[in-house]
mmCIF file of C-alpha atoms and ligand atoms in Angstrom:
data_model
loop_
_atom_site.group_PDB
_atom_site.id
_atom_site.type_symbol
_atom_site.label_atom_id
_atom_site.label_comp_id
_atom_site.label_asym_id
_atom_site.label_seq_id
_atom_site.Cartn_x
_atom_site.Cartn_y
_atom_site.Cartn_z
ATOM 1 C CA MET A 1 50.694 151.205 68.601
ATOM 2 C CA ASN A 2 48.391 148.938 66.653
ATOM 3 C CA GLN A 3 50.093 147.792 63.520
ATOM 4 C CA ALA A 4 50.288 144.753 61.281
ATOM 5 C CA LEU A 5 53.197 142.351 61.695
ATOM 6 C CA LEU A 6 56.081 143.157 59.382
ATOM 7 C CA ARG A 7 58.765 140.600 58.513
ATOM 8 C CA HIS A 8 62.294 141.928 58.422
ATOM 9 C CA PRO A 9 64.733 139.994 56.211
ATOM 10 C CA HIS A 10 67.734 140.807 58.445
ATOM 11 C CA PHE A 11 66.026 139.546 61.570
ATOM 12 C CA VAL A 12 66.644 135.887 62.452
ATOM 13 C CA SER A 13 65.370 134.110 65.566
ATOM 14 C CA LEU A 14 66.261 130.749 67.057
ATOM 15 C CA GLU A 15 63.684 128.806 68.985
ATOM 16 C CA GLY A 16 63.436 125.450 70.688
ATOM 17 C CA GLY A 17 63.165 123.743 74.030
ATOM 18 C CA GLU A 18 65.882 123.729 76.648
ATOM 19 C CA GLY A 19 69.095 121.964 75.691
ATOM 20 C CA ALA A 20 68.273 122.281 71.987
ATOM 21 C CA GLY A 21 71.727 123.769 71.369
ATOM 22 C CA LYS A 22 70.835 127.341 70.408
ATOM 23 C CA THR A 23 74.136 128.731 71.694
ATOM 24 C CA THR A 24 76.403 126.814 69.300
ATOM 25 C CA ALA A 25 73.973 127.368 66.433
ATOM 26 C CA ILE A 26 73.862 131.128 67.010
ATOM 27 C CA ASN A 27 77.652 131.409 67.114
ATOM 28 C CA ALA A 28 77.898 129.485 63.839
ATOM 29 C CA LEU A 29 75.375 131.833 62.205
ATOM 30 C CA ARG A 30 77.263 134.896 63.460
ATOM 31 C CA ASP A 31 80.591 133.575 62.126
ATOM 32 C CA TRP A 32 79.073 132.761 58.746
ATOM 33 C CA LEU A 33 77.391 136.179 58.364
ATOM 34 C CA GLN A 34 80.501 138.056 59.491
ATOM 35 C CA ALA A 35 82.569 136.135 56.952
ATOM 36 C CA GLN A 36 80.182 137.547 54.310
ATOM 37 C CA GLY A 37 80.983 141.060 55.590
ATOM 38 C CA HIS A 38 77.750 141.722 57.510
ATOM 39 C CA GLU A 39 77.433 143.480 60.846
ATOM 40 C CA VAL A 40 75.778 141.047 63.251
ATOM 41 C CA VAL A 41 74.049 141.777 66.558
ATOM 42 C CA LEU A 42 73.547 138.724 68.784
ATOM 43 C CA THR A 43 70.920 139.116 71.427
ATOM 44 C CA ARG A 44 68.487 137.119 73.541
ATOM 45 C CA GLU A 45 65.046 137.100 75.123
ATOM 46 C CA PRO A 46 63.923 137.742 77.681
ATOM 47 C CA GLY A 47 66.717 140.286 77.934
ATOM 48 C CA GLY A 48 69.045 142.068 75.547
ATOM 49 C CA THR A 49 69.109 145.465 77.337
ATOM 50 C CA PRO A 50 70.034 146.312 80.961
ATOM 51 C CA LEU A 51 66.386 146.873 81.910
ATOM 52 C CA ALA A 52 65.160 143.817 79.998
ATOM 53 C CA GLU A 53 67.857 141.716 81.701
ATOM 54 C CA ARG A 54 66.464 142.853 85.071
ATOM 55 C CA ILE A 55 63.032 141.723 83.952
ATOM 56 C CA ARG A 56 64.601 138.410 82.840
ATOM 57 C CA ALA A 57 65.918 137.909 86.356
ATOM 58 C CA LEU A 58 62.414 138.493 87.760
ATOM 59 C CA VAL A 59 60.953 135.945 85.336
ATOM 60 C CA LEU A 60 63.611 133.246 85.688
ATOM 61 C CA THR A 61 64.984 133.432 89.237
ATOM 62 C CA PRO A 62 63.113 130.942 91.400
ATOM 63 C CA ASP A 63 60.942 133.094 93.705
ATOM 64 C CA ALA A 64 62.897 136.144 92.411
ATOM 65 C CA GLY A 65 63.854 136.791 96.030
ATOM 66 C CA ILE A 66 60.172 137.303 96.883
ATOM 67 C CA ALA A 67 59.409 134.172 98.851
ATOM 68 C CA GLY A 68 55.747 133.356 99.273
ATOM 69 C CA GLU A 69 54.552 135.472 96.335
ATOM 70 C CA PRO A 70 54.635 133.313 93.225
ATOM 71 C CA LEU A 71 54.556 135.056 89.868
ATOM 72 C CA THR A 72 51.210 134.505 88.163
ATOM 73 C CA ALA A 73 51.099 133.232 84.570
ATOM 74 C CA GLU A 74 49.555 136.531 83.471
ATOM 75 C CA ALA A 75 52.293 138.566 85.178
ATOM 76 C CA GLU A 76 54.912 136.311 83.563
ATOM 77 C CA LEU A 77 53.427 136.968 80.110
ATOM 78 C CA LEU A 78 53.284 140.730 80.629
ATOM 79 C CA LEU A 79 56.847 140.788 81.947
ATOM 80 C CA VAL A 80 58.242 138.984 78.891
ATOM 81 C CA PHE A 81 56.381 141.455 76.668
ATOM 82 C CA ALA A 82 57.632 144.412 78.749
ATOM 83 C CA ALA A 83 61.192 143.140 78.252
ATOM 84 C CA ARG A 84 60.480 142.678 74.525
ATOM 85 C CA ALA A 85 59.225 146.269 74.155
ATOM 86 C CA GLN A 86 62.510 147.563 75.635
ATOM 87 C CA HIS A 87 64.548 145.159 73.549
ATOM 88 C CA LEU A 88 62.839 146.240 70.337
ATOM 89 C CA SER A 89 63.209 149.924 71.012
ATOM 90 C CA GLU A 90 66.790 149.872 72.337
ATOM 91 C CA VAL A 91 68.452 147.104 70.309
ATOM 92 C CA ILE A 92 66.495 145.370 67.560
ATOM 93 C CA ARG A 93 64.954 148.276 65.630
ATOM 94 C CA PRO A 94 68.080 150.498 65.740
ATOM 95 C CA ALA A 95 70.279 147.615 64.539
ATOM 96 C CA LEU A 96 67.908 146.723 61.685
ATOM 97 C CA GLN A 97 67.648 150.385 60.715
ATOM 98 C CA ARG A 98 71.410 150.651 60.285
ATOM 99 C CA GLY A 99 71.445 147.509 58.132
ATOM 100 C CA ALA A 100 72.825 144.978 60.624
ATOM 101 C CA PHE A 101 71.616 141.397 60.935
ATOM 102 C CA VAL A 102 69.981 140.694 64.290
ATOM 103 C CA ILE A 103 70.077 137.119 65.584
ATOM 104 C CA SER A 104 67.906 136.635 68.636
ATOM 105 C CA ASP A 105 68.042 133.640 70.946
ATOM 106 C CA ARG A 106 64.232 133.366 71.257
ATOM 107 C CA PHE A 107 61.539 135.904 70.353
ATOM 108 C CA THR A 108 57.713 136.061 70.412
ATOM 109 C CA ASP A 109 57.257 132.409 69.351
ATOM 110 C CA SER A 110 58.560 131.486 72.818
ATOM 111 C CA SER A 111 55.668 133.408 74.414
ATOM 112 C CA TYR A 112 53.152 131.357 72.408
ATOM 113 C CA ALA A 113 54.981 128.160 73.391
ATOM 114 C CA TYR A 114 55.748 128.787 77.086
ATOM 115 C CA GLN A 115 53.033 131.178 78.289
ATOM 116 C CA GLY A 116 50.418 130.015 75.765
ATOM 117 C CA ALA A 117 50.785 126.244 75.511
ATOM 118 C CA GLY A 118 52.889 125.765 78.658
ATOM 119 C CA ARG A 119 50.920 127.964 81.083
ATOM 120 C CA GLY A 120 47.594 127.663 79.257
ATOM 121 C CA LEU A 121 47.086 131.384 78.556
ATOM 122 C CA ASP A 122 44.845 132.477 75.689
ATOM 123 C CA LEU A 123 46.813 132.441 72.411
ATOM 124 C CA GLN A 124 44.600 135.227 71.062
ATOM 125 C CA TRP A 125 45.666 137.480 73.917
ATOM 126 C CA ILE A 126 49.294 136.793 73.004
ATOM 127 C CA ALA A 127 48.524 137.570 69.358
ATOM 128 C CA ASP A 128 46.961 140.903 70.430
ATOM 129 C CA LEU A 129 50.053 141.791 72.452
ATOM 130 C CA GLU A 130 52.268 140.788 69.536
ATOM 131 C CA ARG A 131 50.340 143.073 67.190
ATOM 132 C CA ARG A 132 50.136 146.027 69.573
ATOM 133 C CA VAL A 133 53.526 145.857 71.290
ATOM 134 C CA VAL A 134 55.837 144.127 68.812
ATOM 135 C CA GLY A 135 54.644 144.595 65.237
ATOM 136 C CA LEU A 136 57.696 142.761 63.922
ATOM 137 C CA LEU A 137 58.395 139.201 62.830
ATOM 138 C CA PRO A 138 61.746 137.606 62.057
ATOM 139 C CA GLY A 139 62.254 136.955 58.357
ATOM 140 C CA LEU A 140 63.615 133.548 59.307
ATOM 141 C CA THR A 141 63.005 131.441 62.414
ATOM 142 C CA LEU A 142 65.120 128.337 62.933
ATOM 143 C CA LEU A 143 63.341 125.877 65.195
ATOM 144 C CA LEU A 144 65.822 123.518 66.848
ATOM 145 C CA ASP A 145 63.648 120.535 67.560
ATOM 146 C CA VAL A 146 64.689 117.754 69.897
ATOM 147 C CA ASP A 147 62.959 115.168 72.031
ATOM 148 C CA VAL A 148 62.143 116.694 75.435
ATOM 149 C CA ALA A 149 63.994 113.989 77.390
ATOM 150 C CA ILE A 150 67.181 114.470 75.341
ATOM 151 C CA GLY A 151 67.071 118.264 75.650
ATOM 152 C CA ARG A 152 66.429 118.130 79.375
ATOM 153 C CA ALA A 153 69.230 115.639 79.944
ATOM 154 C CA ARG A 154 71.633 117.964 78.117
ATOM 155 C CA ALA A 155 70.496 120.991 80.107
ATOM 156 C CA ASN A 156 70.669 119.087 83.404
ATOM 157 C CA GLY A 157 74.209 117.995 82.531
ATOM 158 C CA ARG A 158 75.367 121.578 83.037
ATOM 159 C CA ASP A 159 76.581 122.670 86.420
ATOM 160 C CA LEU A 160 73.785 125.253 86.834
ATOM 161 C CA TRP A 161 70.769 125.602 89.096
ATOM 162 C CA PRO A 162 67.486 125.160 87.192
ATOM 163 C CA ASP A 163 65.662 128.447 86.594
ATOM 164 C CA ARG A 164 61.963 129.003 87.448
ATOM 165 C CA ILE A 165 60.756 127.568 84.148
ATOM 166 C CA GLU A 166 63.202 124.660 84.049
ATOM 167 C CA THR A 167 61.643 123.304 87.256
ATOM 168 C CA GLU A 168 58.414 122.534 85.347
ATOM 169 C CA GLN A 169 57.463 118.910 84.625
ATOM 170 C CA ASP A 170 57.863 117.018 81.332
ATOM 171 C CA ASP A 171 54.222 117.513 80.254
ATOM 172 C CA PHE A 172 54.768 121.302 80.296
ATOM 173 C CA PHE A 173 57.759 120.905 77.940
ATOM 174 C CA GLN A 174 55.828 118.475 75.725
ATOM 175 C CA ARG A 175 53.146 121.164 75.245
ATOM 176 C CA VAL A 176 55.863 123.752 74.540
ATOM 177 C CA ARG A 177 57.441 121.508 71.900
ATOM 178 C CA ALA A 178 54.081 120.727 70.278
ATOM 179 C CA GLN A 179 53.242 124.451 70.057
ATOM 180 C CA PHE A 180 56.592 125.284 68.423
ATOM 181 C CA ARG A 181 56.066 122.495 65.887
ATOM 182 C CA GLN A 182 52.510 123.634 65.217
ATOM 183 C CA ARG A 183 53.675 127.202 64.602
ATOM 184 C CA ALA A 184 56.365 125.944 62.222
ATOM 185 C CA GLN A 185 53.782 123.918 60.344
ATOM 186 C CA ASP A 186 51.423 126.925 60.136
ATOM 187 C CA ASP A 187 54.091 129.310 58.798
ATOM 188 C CA PRO A 188 56.437 127.378 56.499
ATOM 189 C CA LEU A 189 57.636 130.579 54.797
ATOM 190 C CA ARG A 190 59.235 131.843 58.003
ATOM 191 C CA PHE A 191 60.167 128.648 59.855
ATOM 192 C CA ARG A 192 62.804 126.041 59.116
ATOM 193 C CA LEU A 193 62.833 122.923 61.282
ATOM 194 C CA VAL A 194 66.262 121.670 62.350
ATOM 195 C CA ASP A 195 66.875 118.191 63.736
ATOM 196 C CA ALA A 196 68.650 119.139 66.964
ATOM 197 C CA SER A 197 69.241 115.539 68.044
ATOM 198 C CA GLN A 198 72.395 115.455 65.891
ATOM 199 C CA ASP A 199 75.761 116.538 67.312
ATOM 200 C CA GLN A 200 76.665 120.217 67.677
ATOM 201 C CA ALA A 201 78.734 120.297 64.476
ATOM 202 C CA GLY A 202 75.801 118.817 62.552
ATOM 203 C CA VAL A 203 73.388 121.403 63.958
ATOM 204 C CA ALA A 204 75.835 124.247 63.179
ATOM 205 C CA HIS A 205 76.189 123.002 59.610
ATOM 206 C CA ALA A 206 72.417 122.629 59.174
ATOM 207 C CA VAL A 207 71.570 126.132 60.436
ATOM 208 C CA THR A 208 74.199 127.895 58.301
ATOM 209 C CA ALA A 209 73.080 125.950 55.218
ATOM 210 C CA LEU A 210 69.460 126.951 55.884
ATOM 211 C CA LEU A 211 70.393 130.606 56.373
ATOM 212 C CA ALA A 212 72.458 130.644 53.164
ATOM 213 C CA GLN A 213 69.613 128.994 51.255
ATOM 214 C CA TRP A 214 67.060 131.409 52.649
ATOM 215 C CA MET A 215 69.208 134.474 51.848
ATOM 216 C CA ALA A 216 69.696 133.262 48.271
ATOM 217 C CA GLN A 217 65.935 132.798 47.972
ATOM 218 C CA GLU A 218 65.285 136.308 49.378
ATOM 219 C CA ALA A 219 67.789 137.845 46.955
ATOM 220 C CA THR A 220 65.843 136.490 43.977
ATOM 221 C CA ALA A 221 62.360 137.176 45.369
HETATM 222 N N1 Z5A B 301 60.846 132.310 77.825
HETATM 223 C C1 Z5A B 301 59.483 132.385 78.002
HETATM 224 O O1 Z5A B 301 58.928 131.694 78.851
HETATM 225 N N2 Z5A B 301 58.761 133.242 77.246
HETATM 226 C C2 Z5A B 301 59.315 134.047 76.310
HETATM 227 O O2 Z5A B 301 58.618 134.814 75.635
HETATM 228 C C3 Z5A B 301 60.735 133.947 76.127
HETATM 229 C C4 Z5A B 301 61.457 133.058 76.905
HETATM 230 C C5 Z5A B 301 61.407 134.800 75.101
HETATM 231 C C6 Z5A B 301 65.156 131.394 78.996
HETATM 232 O O3 Z5A B 301 65.537 131.015 77.777
HETATM 233 C C7 Z5A B 301 63.775 130.929 79.344
HETATM 234 O O4 Z5A B 301 62.844 131.969 79.010
HETATM 235 C C8 Z5A B 301 63.329 129.704 78.623
HETATM 236 C C9 Z5A B 301 62.004 130.085 77.979
HETATM 237 C C10 Z5A B 301 61.614 131.365 78.653
HETATM 238 N N3 Z5A B 301 63.096 128.730 79.636
HETATM 239 N N4 Z5A B 301 63.196 127.527 79.587
HETATM 240 N N5 Z5A B 301 63.246 126.433 79.787
HETATM 241 P P1 Z5A B 301 67.000 130.465 77.517
HETATM 242 O O5 Z5A B 301 67.049 130.364 76.044
HETATM 243 O O6 Z5A B 301 68.006 131.285 78.206
HETATM 244 O O7 Z5A B 301 66.925 129.057 78.268
HETATM 245 P P2 Z5A B 301 66.940 127.665 77.657
HETATM 246 O O8 Z5A B 301 66.319 127.522 76.331
HETATM 247 O O9 Z5A B 301 66.399 126.817 78.728
HETATM 248 O O10 Z5A B 301 68.506 127.537 77.444
HETATM 249 P P3 Z5A B 301 69.328 126.287 77.254
HETATM 250 O O11 Z5A B 301 68.910 125.093 78.032
HETATM 251 O O12 Z5A B 301 70.690 126.797 77.504
HETATM 252 O O13 Z5A B 301 69.070 125.893 75.749
HETATM 253 P P4 Z5A B 301 70.010 126.130 74.508
HETATM 254 O O14 Z5A B 301 70.538 127.535 74.530
HETATM 255 O O15 Z5A B 301 69.260 125.722 73.313
HETATM 256 O O16 Z5A B 301 71.170 125.104 74.755
HETATM 257 P P5 Z5A B 301 72.745 125.353 74.817
HETATM 258 O O17 Z5A B 301 73.096 126.299 75.928
HETATM 259 O O18 Z5A B 301 73.283 125.601 73.496
HETATM 260 O O19 Z5A B 301 73.173 123.881 75.271
HETATM 261 C C11 Z5A B 301 72.760 123.375 76.516
HETATM 262 C C12 Z5A B 301 73.682 122.199 76.914
HETATM 263 O O20 Z5A B 301 73.518 121.127 75.994
HETATM 264 C C13 Z5A B 301 75.170 122.562 76.889
HETATM 265 O O21 Z5A B 301 75.814 121.887 77.925
HETATM 266 C C14 Z5A B 301 75.639 122.036 75.536
HETATM 267 O O22 Z5A B 301 76.988 121.699 75.538
HETATM 268 C C15 Z5A B 301 74.742 120.816 75.354
HETATM 269 N N6 Z5A B 301 74.426 120.583 73.928
HETATM 270 C C16 Z5A B 301 73.936 121.490 73.064
HETATM 271 N N7 Z5A B 301 73.751 120.948 71.852
HETATM 272 C C17 Z5A B 301 74.135 119.660 71.948
HETATM 273 C C18 Z5A B 301 74.183 118.583 71.015
HETATM 274 N N8 Z5A B 301 73.784 118.743 69.748
HETATM 275 N N9 Z5A B 301 74.618 117.411 71.462
HETATM 276 C C19 Z5A B 301 74.998 117.238 72.762
HETATM 277 N N10 Z5A B 301 74.995 118.221 73.686
HETATM 278 C C20 Z5A B 301 74.574 119.412 73.287
#
């Protein structure tokens, strides 16, 4: 497949660093859309299908049970795109085709941020994969932006072991945040920036207001 990127108006993604609060925001968006009578599919990346969830475990489990053979940055990138190909074919495209809204906790912007800026892989290579493997852009991407230290403190406050990526140092997450912000600046039609330093109720209110505003704008376009 080698196609241009198409934006789908029923496809919404949430992006941001760890501890940005995507979970509460996504639930608020689902509740708001369902109250308007829409079918909503909540999903996440990497993952979203049984096979893609197995790939997620390979990407995020420290050592993935394969001690002494670290995952290379290139393998990590190709694995997240392999998971995305499954996710698109099994979940995202069928749901959009039947008229549902799809809300994805992360999508291709995360590959630019984590594998591109974080790991230092060529952004053009990622763009080629996006064009050849994905071909689809969210109509709306909500970027939950928060200071790295605040986000990390929130995430560390949970009673969970850090995953492979969460064990990276602050400078990695600073590059990730800068890349997300740069992408938002470069594509203001698709992105909305949300101040995720406010409390969870404030973030939930902000994201639903932005979605409502964006849908009203789309309806008159
Ligand atoms: N990844 C990648 O490398 N390449 C790719 O292409 C893709 C992904 C698609 C998994 O993502 C990892 O995959 C991710 C990038 C990589 N790695 N990292 N790091 P994930 O979304 O599953 O992991 P995450 O972003 O690290 O999840 P997270 O830390 O759970 O972030 P969140 O979903 O935005 O946060 P949350 O679960 O809603 O909240 C986290 C905690 O903070 C929780 O205890 C909340 O109660 C608390 N919280 C949330 N919001 C607030 C506010 N506003 N105030 C106070 N406390 C709050």
